[in-house]
XYZ file of C-alpha atoms in Angstrom:
665
model
C 5.800 -26.457 2.569
C 3.078 -23.781 2.786
C 1.172 -24.350 5.999
C -1.053 -21.321 6.584
C -1.826 -22.518 10.145
C -5.438 -21.359 9.913
C -7.308 -22.407 13.085
C -10.120 -24.923 12.804
C -13.766 -24.068 13.382
C -16.308 -21.523 12.131
C -14.780 -18.349 10.777
C -16.647 -16.233 13.345
C -14.876 -18.007 16.218
C -11.429 -18.799 14.757
C -9.709 -15.707 16.170
C -11.538 -15.783 19.500
C -10.690 -19.430 20.062
C -7.108 -18.871 18.902
C -6.583 -16.086 21.439
C -7.967 -18.289 24.196
C -5.748 -21.269 23.420
C -2.486 -19.838 22.071
C 0.614 -20.505 24.226
C 1.550 -17.600 26.469
C 4.822 -16.220 27.802
C 4.701 -15.219 31.448
C 5.733 -11.650 32.380
C 9.034 -12.653 33.986
C 10.144 -14.552 30.875
C 9.144 -11.710 28.533
C 11.840 -9.537 30.074
C 14.516 -11.945 28.815
C 13.213 -12.080 25.227
C 14.459 -9.595 22.623
C 12.443 -8.561 19.585
C 13.689 -6.528 16.620
C 11.170 -4.341 14.781
C 12.305 -2.989 11.414
C 10.232 -0.026 10.265
C 8.293 2.387 12.453
C 5.243 3.291 10.416
C 1.813 2.301 11.650
C 2.530 -1.431 11.771
C 6.015 -1.044 13.237
C 5.301 1.712 15.750
C 2.147 0.019 17.051
C 3.879 -3.371 17.265
C 6.973 -2.001 19.021
C 4.891 -0.007 21.518
C 2.526 -2.888 22.273
C 5.208 -5.554 22.626
C 7.243 -3.297 24.903
C 4.133 -2.589 26.962
C 3.771 -6.355 27.382
C 7.299 -6.551 28.787
C 9.457 -7.673 25.878
C 12.804 -6.001 25.181
C 12.414 -4.240 21.845
C 14.785 -2.673 19.341
C 13.126 -0.511 16.683
C 14.876 0.560 13.467
C 13.972 3.206 10.880
C 16.004 4.763 8.093
C 14.362 8.165 8.632
C 15.553 10.645 11.227
C 12.289 10.102 13.121
C 9.507 7.504 13.089
C 7.146 10.393 12.380
C 8.500 10.523 8.839
C 7.290 7.031 7.960
C 5.268 6.874 4.749
C 2.123 6.025 6.729
C 1.564 9.766 7.085
C 0.696 9.921 3.388
C -2.500 7.860 3.814
C -4.885 10.785 3.910
C -8.446 9.649 3.425
C -9.436 7.477 6.348
C -9.554 4.087 8.083
C -12.339 1.514 7.875
C -14.118 -0.019 10.856
C -17.363 -1.959 11.127
C -18.959 0.061 13.908
C -22.198 0.786 12.001
C -22.461 4.275 13.486
C -24.667 5.330 10.567
C -27.066 2.418 11.143
C -26.859 1.823 7.382
C -26.466 -1.942 7.459
C -22.767 -2.325 8.173
C -21.400 -5.281 10.110
C -18.236 -7.302 10.608
C -19.425 -9.727 7.955
C -20.151 -6.947 5.452
C -16.681 -5.447 5.933
C -15.240 -8.938 5.525
C -17.316 -9.528 2.381
C -16.500 -6.144 0.813
C -12.773 -6.708 1.387
C -12.807 -10.206 -0.118
C -14.871 -9.062 -3.099
C -12.774 -5.917 -3.509
C -9.662 -8.097 -3.658
C -11.298 -10.070 -6.485
C -11.467 -13.255 -4.391
C -7.720 -13.629 -4.081
C -7.266 -13.025 -0.328
C -7.209 -15.512 2.537
C -10.618 -15.681 4.237
C -9.435 -16.209 7.813
C -7.031 -13.263 7.800
C -9.576 -10.871 6.313
C -12.296 -11.863 8.778
C -9.874 -11.303 11.655
C -9.093 -7.871 10.218
C -12.801 -7.006 10.153
C -13.258 -8.316 13.703
C -10.585 -6.102 15.250
C -11.414 -3.027 13.169
C -13.652 -1.513 15.836
C -10.951 -1.936 18.473
C -8.552 0.055 16.309
C -10.821 3.105 16.455
C -11.183 2.822 20.231
C -7.422 2.451 20.644
C -6.732 5.427 18.388
C -9.234 7.674 20.143
C -7.645 6.721 23.467
C -4.274 7.685 21.953
C -5.585 11.151 21.166
C -6.252 10.818 17.439
C -8.575 13.747 16.539
C -11.096 11.982 14.331
C -13.742 14.176 12.736
C -16.975 14.347 14.720
C -20.585 15.166 14.038
C -22.250 18.165 15.680
C -23.394 16.037 18.631
C -19.898 14.710 19.310
C -20.157 11.273 17.690
C -17.365 10.191 15.356
C -18.107 11.002 11.726
C -17.925 8.591 8.792
C -17.647 8.933 5.032
C -17.782 6.580 2.057
C -14.898 4.999 0.186
C -14.643 2.968 -3.005
C -16.041 -0.542 -3.186
C -18.640 -0.152 -0.435
C -22.248 0.987 -0.125
C -22.028 1.970 3.554
C -20.248 4.753 5.410
C -17.574 3.098 7.545
C -14.509 5.261 6.984
C -13.318 7.272 10.004
C -11.134 10.250 9.153
C -9.254 13.281 10.439
C -9.827 15.833 7.676
C -7.371 14.889 4.900
C -4.519 13.805 7.173
C -5.774 10.598 8.783
C -2.540 8.665 8.341
C -0.499 11.414 9.932
C -2.779 11.610 12.966
C -2.871 7.831 13.404
C 0.904 7.676 13.147
C 1.266 10.370 15.790
C -0.949 8.282 18.055
C 1.163 5.164 17.546
C 4.347 7.246 17.779
C 3.317 8.639 21.176
C 2.919 5.089 22.460
C 6.293 4.154 21.018
C 8.044 7.165 22.526
C 6.511 6.418 25.908
C 8.194 3.023 25.820
C 11.445 4.595 24.607
C 11.304 6.912 27.604
C 10.713 3.996 29.943
C 13.720 2.184 28.500
C 11.680 -0.710 27.096
C 12.370 0.228 23.467
C 15.729 1.181 22.073
C 15.206 3.296 18.959
C 17.737 3.255 16.129
C 16.909 6.055 13.699
C 18.938 6.605 10.501
C 19.643 2.857 10.390
C 18.881 0.642 7.403
C 18.529 -3.128 7.614
C 20.684 -4.732 4.930
C 20.402 -8.433 5.798
C 18.816 -10.928 8.136
C 20.834 -13.472 10.080
C 19.611 -17.066 10.263
C 21.077 -19.560 12.725
C 20.033 -23.220 12.719
C 17.092 -22.483 10.480
C 15.673 -19.617 12.559
C 15.939 -15.869 12.164
C 18.158 -14.560 14.956
C 18.990 -10.999 14.016
C 19.871 -8.416 11.411
C 22.764 -6.495 9.934
C 22.068 -2.757 9.899
C 24.000 0.193 8.537
C 24.248 3.455 10.437
C 23.413 5.836 7.599
C 25.269 8.751 9.192
C 28.619 7.073 9.887
C 28.349 4.200 7.402
C 29.220 1.691 10.129
C 27.750 -1.809 9.883
C 26.156 -3.162 13.066
C 25.045 -6.625 14.219
C 21.867 -6.994 16.279
C 20.492 -10.159 17.877
C 16.812 -10.861 18.398
C 14.751 -13.887 19.399
C 12.386 -12.754 16.647
C 12.473 -10.148 13.865
C 9.441 -8.197 12.620
C 9.611 -6.578 9.188
C 7.216 -3.615 9.013
C 8.858 -1.925 6.056
C 5.966 -1.119 3.736
C 5.540 -1.791 0.041
C 7.640 -1.764 -3.106
C 5.752 0.648 -5.399
C 8.946 2.571 -6.142
C 10.050 -0.260 -8.414
C 8.079 1.821 -10.966
C 10.280 4.876 -10.163
C 7.265 7.217 -10.330
C 4.729 6.367 -7.640
C 2.831 7.981 -4.794
C 5.302 6.485 -2.306
C 7.877 8.547 -0.450
C 11.137 8.537 -2.371
C 12.872 6.564 0.362
C 10.332 3.734 0.330
C 12.023 0.558 -0.854
C 11.945 -3.236 -0.894
C 15.427 -3.907 0.474
C 14.507 -5.344 3.893
C 11.846 -7.648 2.465
C 14.072 -8.597 -0.472
C 17.009 -9.543 1.767
C 14.623 -11.702 3.793
C 13.366 -13.258 0.540
C 16.915 -14.146 -0.500
C 17.452 -15.750 2.916
C 14.480 -18.100 2.597
C 11.254 -16.075 2.978
C 8.846 -16.776 0.111
C 7.485 -13.764 -1.805
C 3.711 -13.847 -2.335
C 1.854 -12.464 -5.353
C 4.558 -9.942 -6.382
C 2.642 -8.850 -9.514
C -0.320 -7.494 -7.522
C 0.134 -3.729 -7.745
C -2.553 -1.191 -6.950
C -2.960 1.686 -9.360
C -4.678 4.615 -7.619
C -7.107 6.562 -9.839
C -6.854 9.895 -8.032
C -3.318 11.195 -8.574
C -2.026 14.435 -10.001
C -0.975 13.564 -13.583
C 2.644 13.303 -14.711
C 3.852 16.681 -15.958
C 7.282 15.832 -17.377
C 10.551 13.897 -17.165
C 11.770 16.108 -14.327
C 9.544 14.425 -11.728
C 10.896 12.079 -9.096
C 7.553 11.142 -7.520
C 3.806 11.592 -7.902
C 1.296 13.141 -5.527
C -1.849 11.391 -4.412
C -5.156 13.176 -4.062
C -7.064 11.194 -1.438
C -9.749 8.771 -2.556
C -12.038 10.523 -0.079
C -12.432 13.236 -2.735
C -14.515 10.783 -4.751
C -17.239 11.215 -2.115
C -18.098 14.666 -3.419
C -16.191 14.952 -6.695
C -17.732 13.727 -9.949
C -15.362 12.232 -12.524
C -15.917 13.111 -16.167
C -14.467 13.733 -19.612
C -16.054 15.514 -22.592
C -18.486 13.440 -24.640
C -17.000 14.714 -27.902
C -13.383 14.253 -28.934
C -13.346 17.722 -30.495
C -14.171 19.252 -27.100
C -11.407 17.221 -25.462
C -8.967 18.410 -28.135
C -10.049 22.020 -27.603
C -9.489 21.703 -23.849
C -6.031 20.192 -24.405
C -5.144 23.088 -26.711
C -6.378 25.693 -24.220
C -9.197 26.845 -26.479
C -12.036 25.676 -24.210
C -12.543 26.110 -20.467
C -14.037 22.955 -18.905
C -16.419 25.098 -16.837
C -18.016 26.280 -20.080
C -18.946 22.740 -21.126
C -22.655 22.078 -20.509
C -23.841 19.146 -18.399
C -25.248 17.323 -21.408
C -21.832 17.509 -23.089
C -20.030 15.805 -20.183
C -19.539 12.060 -19.840
C -19.708 11.041 -16.188
C -18.425 7.671 -17.309
C -18.232 5.934 -13.915
C -21.819 6.892 -13.129
C -22.788 5.711 -16.601
C -20.975 2.368 -16.477
C -21.444 1.515 -12.787
C -24.737 3.078 -11.642
C -24.892 1.140 -8.335
C -21.518 2.492 -7.107
C -20.898 5.421 -9.443
C -17.737 7.336 -8.573
C -17.122 5.013 -5.610
C -16.154 1.894 -7.544
C -12.918 0.215 -6.345
C -9.607 1.707 -7.361
C -8.673 -0.840 -10.011
C -12.034 -0.418 -11.758
C -11.841 3.381 -11.679
C -8.236 3.337 -12.905
C -8.920 1.113 -15.906
C -11.976 3.181 -16.808
C -9.890 6.380 -16.810
C -7.220 4.729 -18.958
C -9.861 3.491 -21.403
C -11.317 7.009 -21.859
C -7.878 8.581 -22.289
C -6.701 5.871 -24.697
C -9.870 6.543 -26.715
C -8.872 10.202 -27.130
C -10.896 11.934 -24.415
C -8.020 12.909 -22.094
C -8.042 16.555 -20.973
C -4.465 17.652 -20.260
C -1.635 18.362 -22.699
C -0.417 14.753 -22.609
C -3.936 13.415 -23.085
C -3.616 11.411 -19.875
C -5.982 13.054 -17.403
C -9.662 13.174 -16.506
C -11.602 15.687 -14.426
C -12.556 15.383 -10.763
C -15.167 18.120 -10.431
C -16.738 19.455 -7.217
C -18.852 22.256 -8.667
C -22.158 20.375 -8.800
C -22.024 18.907 -5.281
C -20.480 22.052 -3.833
C -23.412 24.079 -5.054
C -26.419 21.781 -4.981
C -25.558 19.179 -2.340
C -23.872 21.311 0.289
C -24.867 24.802 -0.799
C -28.566 23.972 -0.590
C -28.090 22.221 2.752
C -26.467 25.288 4.270
C -29.049 27.596 2.715
C -31.811 25.499 4.273
C -30.133 25.653 7.669
C -29.849 29.413 7.280
C -33.574 29.548 6.315
C -32.786 31.119 2.957
C -35.620 30.015 0.706
C -34.379 31.421 -2.585
C -30.550 31.532 -2.534
C -28.637 32.913 -5.492
C -26.107 30.852 -7.446
C -23.313 32.861 -5.830
C -24.686 32.157 -2.354
C -24.980 28.432 -3.026
C -21.382 28.299 -4.238
C -20.121 30.250 -1.224
C -22.046 28.067 1.220
C -20.810 24.843 -0.399
C -17.260 26.194 -0.537
C -17.149 26.403 3.251
C -18.364 22.817 3.699
C -15.895 21.445 1.165
C -13.091 23.466 2.751
C -13.843 21.973 6.160
C -13.823 18.404 4.791
C -10.983 18.570 2.258
C -9.282 21.934 2.687
C -5.702 20.707 3.056
C -6.058 18.504 -0.042
C -7.368 21.430 -2.107
C -4.504 23.593 -0.876
C -2.004 20.881 -1.797
C -3.435 20.599 -5.299
C -3.249 24.359 -5.840
C 0.343 24.555 -4.593
C 1.441 21.805 -6.968
C -0.533 22.705 -10.088
C -1.257 26.418 -9.702
C -4.962 25.733 -10.355
C -7.637 26.582 -7.769
C -9.827 23.444 -7.456
C -12.607 25.487 -5.833
C -13.022 27.266 -9.153
C -11.808 24.687 -11.694
C -12.066 20.896 -11.740
C -9.024 18.924 -10.632
C -7.191 16.871 -13.237
C -6.330 13.344 -12.142
C -4.861 10.179 -13.649
C -4.009 6.712 -12.268
C -0.578 6.077 -10.765
C 1.187 3.341 -8.805
C 0.188 3.465 -5.162
C 0.085 0.309 -2.994
C 1.431 -3.206 -3.426
C -0.777 -6.115 -2.397
C 2.081 -8.568 -2.893
C 4.709 -9.043 -0.212
C 6.371 -11.659 1.913
C 4.196 -14.756 2.299
C 3.015 -15.170 5.890
C 0.830 -17.668 7.701
C -2.073 -16.850 10.037
C 0.489 -15.919 12.708
C 2.112 -13.385 10.322
C 5.268 -15.538 10.249
C 7.154 -15.975 6.982
C 8.584 -19.284 5.810
C 11.621 -18.526 7.990
C 10.816 -19.365 11.643
C 11.123 -16.302 13.859
C 10.816 -13.855 10.944
C 7.503 -11.989 10.712
C 6.084 -9.496 8.220
C 3.395 -6.957 9.152
C 1.334 -4.391 7.258
C 2.066 -3.733 3.590
C 5.250 -5.798 3.826
C 3.148 -8.992 3.768
C 0.681 -10.241 1.181
C -2.185 -11.476 3.277
C -5.250 -9.250 3.525
C -6.052 -7.544 0.232
C -5.965 -10.135 -2.529
C -5.514 -8.648 -5.989
C -6.783 -5.171 -5.064
C -6.897 -3.129 -1.862
C -10.059 -1.269 -1.023
C -9.494 2.307 0.093
C -9.039 3.016 3.811
C -7.896 -0.524 4.574
C -4.104 -0.012 4.567
C -4.224 1.910 7.840
C -6.604 -0.708 9.174
C -4.264 -3.599 8.369
C -1.139 -1.896 9.673
C -2.693 -1.088 13.049
C -4.534 -4.405 13.297
C -1.281 -6.330 12.769
C 0.661 -4.176 15.217
C -1.824 -3.539 18.007
C -4.019 -6.635 18.025
C -2.556 -9.557 16.047
C 1.195 -9.881 16.572
C 1.046 -9.483 20.389
C -0.912 -12.773 20.468
C 0.625 -14.702 17.591
C 4.266 -14.059 18.482
C 3.663 -15.761 21.822
C 2.996 -19.036 20.007
C 6.615 -18.930 18.818
C 8.387 -17.267 21.725
C 6.855 -19.645 24.273
C 9.289 -22.225 22.884
C 12.239 -19.814 22.775
C 12.432 -18.989 26.478
C 15.408 -21.283 27.013
C 17.361 -19.684 24.148
C 19.993 -17.376 25.599
C 20.956 -14.245 23.634
C 23.382 -15.311 20.918
C 26.618 -13.361 20.707
C 26.911 -11.218 17.610
C 30.412 -12.668 17.271
C 28.732 -15.870 16.097
C 30.008 -16.953 12.693
C 26.582 -16.397 11.098
C 26.653 -12.723 12.097
C 30.251 -12.334 10.909
C 29.459 -13.977 7.580
C 26.341 -11.858 7.010
C 28.199 -8.635 7.807
C 31.031 -9.563 5.447
C 28.535 -10.249 2.657
C 26.917 -6.853 3.182
C 30.303 -5.121 3.256
C 31.423 -6.885 0.073
C 28.255 -5.816 -1.738
C 28.678 -2.171 -0.714
C 32.320 -2.159 -1.754
C 31.429 -3.809 -5.049
C 28.966 -1.010 -5.816
C 31.590 1.625 -5.036
C 34.279 -0.134 -7.058
C 32.359 -0.200 -10.344
C 33.045 3.494 -11.036
C 30.941 3.462 -14.181
C 29.504 6.340 -16.178
C 25.781 6.293 -15.310
C 24.134 7.558 -12.086
C 21.796 5.310 -10.138
C 18.669 7.199 -11.252
C 19.477 6.456 -14.901
C 18.891 2.762 -14.271
C 15.957 3.318 -11.944
C 14.112 5.428 -14.529
C 14.703 2.847 -17.253
C 13.421 0.093 -14.999
C 10.410 2.161 -13.986
C 9.348 2.906 -17.545
C 9.530 -0.769 -18.481
C 7.530 -1.761 -15.409
C 4.840 0.888 -16.017
C 4.520 0.198 -19.744
C 4.582 -3.613 -19.578
C 3.588 -4.546 -16.010
C 1.401 -1.595 -15.058
C -2.299 -1.023 -15.723
C -2.359 -3.481 -18.645
C -0.237 -6.565 -19.273
C 0.160 -9.130 -22.044
C 2.403 -12.078 -22.909
C 4.486 -10.261 -25.494
C 5.098 -7.234 -23.283
C 5.967 -9.224 -20.173
C 8.322 -11.521 -22.066
C 10.105 -8.508 -23.532
C 10.212 -6.801 -20.126
C 11.921 -9.776 -18.476
C 14.600 -9.774 -21.148
C 15.137 -6.004 -20.891
C 15.308 -6.054 -17.082
C 17.977 -8.739 -17.260
C 19.958 -6.441 -19.569
C 19.509 -3.521 -17.173
C 20.784 -5.658 -14.295
C 23.880 -6.605 -16.272
C 24.521 -2.988 -17.289
C 23.940 -1.748 -13.744
C 26.669 -3.945 -12.272
C 29.082 -2.849 -15.010
C 28.391 0.838 -15.466
C 26.737 2.387 -12.399
C 28.652 5.203 -10.750
C 28.359 5.555 -6.988
C 30.445 8.426 -5.593
C 31.816 8.692 -2.081
C 32.818 6.049 0.432
C 31.111 3.309 2.437
C 32.228 4.675 5.793
C 30.408 7.990 5.592
C 27.028 9.555 5.007
C 26.346 8.476 1.423
C 22.748 8.693 0.100
C 23.840 7.587 -3.375
C 25.187 4.343 -1.950
C 21.899 3.778 -0.115
C 20.012 4.409 -3.346
C 22.255 2.111 -5.369
C 21.604 -0.825 -3.051
C 17.869 -0.236 -3.179
C 17.761 0.051 -6.968
C 19.806 -3.143 -7.315
C 17.093 -4.886 -5.297
C 14.321 -3.248 -7.335
C 15.874 -4.582 -10.544
C 15.802 -8.142 -9.209
C 12.258 -7.681 -7.885
C 11.067 -6.215 -11.200
C 12.047 -9.395 -12.996
C 10.109 -11.512 -10.488
C 7.038 -9.278 -10.784
C 6.986 -9.758 -14.539
C 7.491 -13.516 -14.167
C 4.586 -13.679 -11.737
C 2.360 -11.604 -14.039
C 3.289 -13.835 -16.974
C 2.572 -16.997 -14.982
C -0.901 -15.822 -13.884
C -3.037 -16.395 -16.957
C -6.078 -14.487 -15.760
C -7.143 -10.971 -14.888
C -7.967 -10.169 -11.269
C -8.045 -6.869 -9.428
C -5.004 -4.777 -10.257
C -3.522 -7.586 -12.394
C -5.157 -6.947 -15.763
C -4.070 -9.219 -18.587
C -5.369 -7.867 -21.884
C -5.833 -11.430 -23.134
C -8.241 -12.202 -20.261
C -11.144 -9.748 -20.182
C -14.911 -9.815 -20.597
C -16.763 -8.320 -23.555
C -17.325 -5.209 -21.416
C -13.584 -4.873 -20.773
C -13.723 -6.067 -17.152
C -11.250 -8.429 -15.457
C -11.867 -12.103 -16.288
C -10.736 -14.441 -13.519
C -9.920 -18.126 -13.859
C -10.946 -19.579 -10.511
C -10.378 -23.157 -11.602
C -6.664 -22.701 -12.255
C -5.576 -19.591 -10.340
C -7.488 -19.466 -7.064
C -4.220 -19.575 -5.181
C -1.445 -17.488 -3.699
C 1.707 -17.576 -5.823
C 4.573 -17.906 -3.329
C 7.979 -17.642 -4.985
C 11.069 -19.279 -3.520
C 14.444 -17.711 -4.289
C 17.129 -20.011 -5.721
C 19.578 -17.565 -7.274
C 19.353 -14.226 -9.051
C 16.921 -14.659 -11.939
C 15.827 -18.124 -10.806
C 12.794 -18.849 -8.620
C 10.561 -21.820 -7.813
C 6.795 -21.301 -7.711
C 4.856 -22.686 -4.740
C 1.087 -22.374 -4.383
C -1.252 -21.939 -1.436
C -4.778 -22.881 -2.473
C -7.427 -20.412 -1.358
C -10.524 -22.000 0.160
C -13.761 -20.012 0.354
C -16.287 -21.490 2.762
C -18.095 -18.291 3.791
C -18.155 -16.294 0.578
C -19.870 -17.242 -2.650
C -17.398 -16.580 -5.451
C -18.890 -14.595 -8.303
C -17.797 -12.385 -11.157
C -17.139 -9.048 -9.508
C -19.780 -6.490 -10.462
C -20.368 -2.907 -9.316
C -23.155 -2.087 -11.785
């Protein structure tokens, strides 16, 4: 059942040959074909703009009031591309290799190589769209390092790369809106897909302002709706980010791939209390110049937690730069899953530095003074600078590179990171799991595609930093415009299907019944009560560390939460009006069902790989211990009924990469 449709031939020529031989749709026929794009972040905006530019009729949907509010803006640090501007040994193959290795050998080779191939084109496209990437003094685009690599391949726009890239894609989208080639539906949420004769033919959407349900036909539907990190309640995702579109597609036949693969980001502002509704990410780019440490002695850590010791007063020899100690080859730039587990290990051992004991330091003082301060002093021909001068010089360099991130940290915590080290701790960030797709980005439902974070395909068990933006734009700008033609070339004779068709009527009635059921419960508990309970279970039992006992218990508890939710949730208001609580209730209901599947998937995978760390499968050094003989596959789950799934497997074949135990030492 799982045909990945990977082209034959050497991996270096698969994509090139595919593009040269794929069926095409001539320009006149494109004007009669309608495509629905759900989600207008980087993947959605770039796909909608590009497909409209090609001549297709496009409808684009987002639940925000503007595509500019898509969560893609939160990706701050940068975007990878194998341009080798630094002449430091980078290449398409090295980007391909780093991504496969970073994903702990659990990604599909052909998709990742294609991603590396088109990476350079993404930068060219973005520059042409007006994205203000940082530049060197001579005008060339600047690069910096990110985790999991030993080259500088990350292009960036200060600490707001995602926002600038989204504005570039958004400008292309709005151009097509102005030309009448794209019809934009803001404040609309997709609540179901409509299948007719085994093919996806449209969606049911709810106008979030009026509450009205709408039927929309499309020859193909593209889901570009991001990830599902908010199943943990607290995450770095925008509060509106949800799994509903992907989950409705899953329940209508689209397999869900690797749901347990969750990325924990090591560089987040720690949890401060029960009042929080989300967490804030400090960009991974900060690990370029920040050194991560905890005190070497537990008594010093205790004194810091009690406010009796200032971390700046701790001497160098009394600090444990544990990433540099454990992973000398990569140091502070190890991949996110490795850095996250290392931070947890130090905090669990009693070396945490905030009041909860769950934080480590990200310190810029040393590099600010001696790396950048000395550089500036040399340029200014100051042969014997004072300590104060070095700090002032370095401050200006750091401010230019990371100023908005430092300002954000100070606004949130009240601590000036120019004078005191930041405190960070791992938190849920990105989800590598998602709808299973083939090489064409099509799900198991013909005509239904998933792009960007909504699919599973490119990152394996762990995403390297600066590759989310890369995948979203690669899928939207350079992949789907080719691959969708392979399907639509056979759909030219299909006339637009009336939304009065019984399949549309049935789907709308099912959506309406579900909304009314939520409103009719009139229980005693608000939606957030259930979401917080679910999130705590997911974080404690299916978060940074997992084991059989915890996952088994979690499945049982989530089933109880689901039962309680449908008996005792209270959703005020009406369906036919602006009702954010009703929106939230539907999303949390889907999160509860997804949470159970995530735990089932984690329980089924008897190995540790990337972000999936089973405590019963680890090396003597505490690193992830894979089982390539039994688990070198994609777990693709087929929905049968609530709480009941069938596991299908896509074997992963590595012909161009030598599989090895992942090491960054």
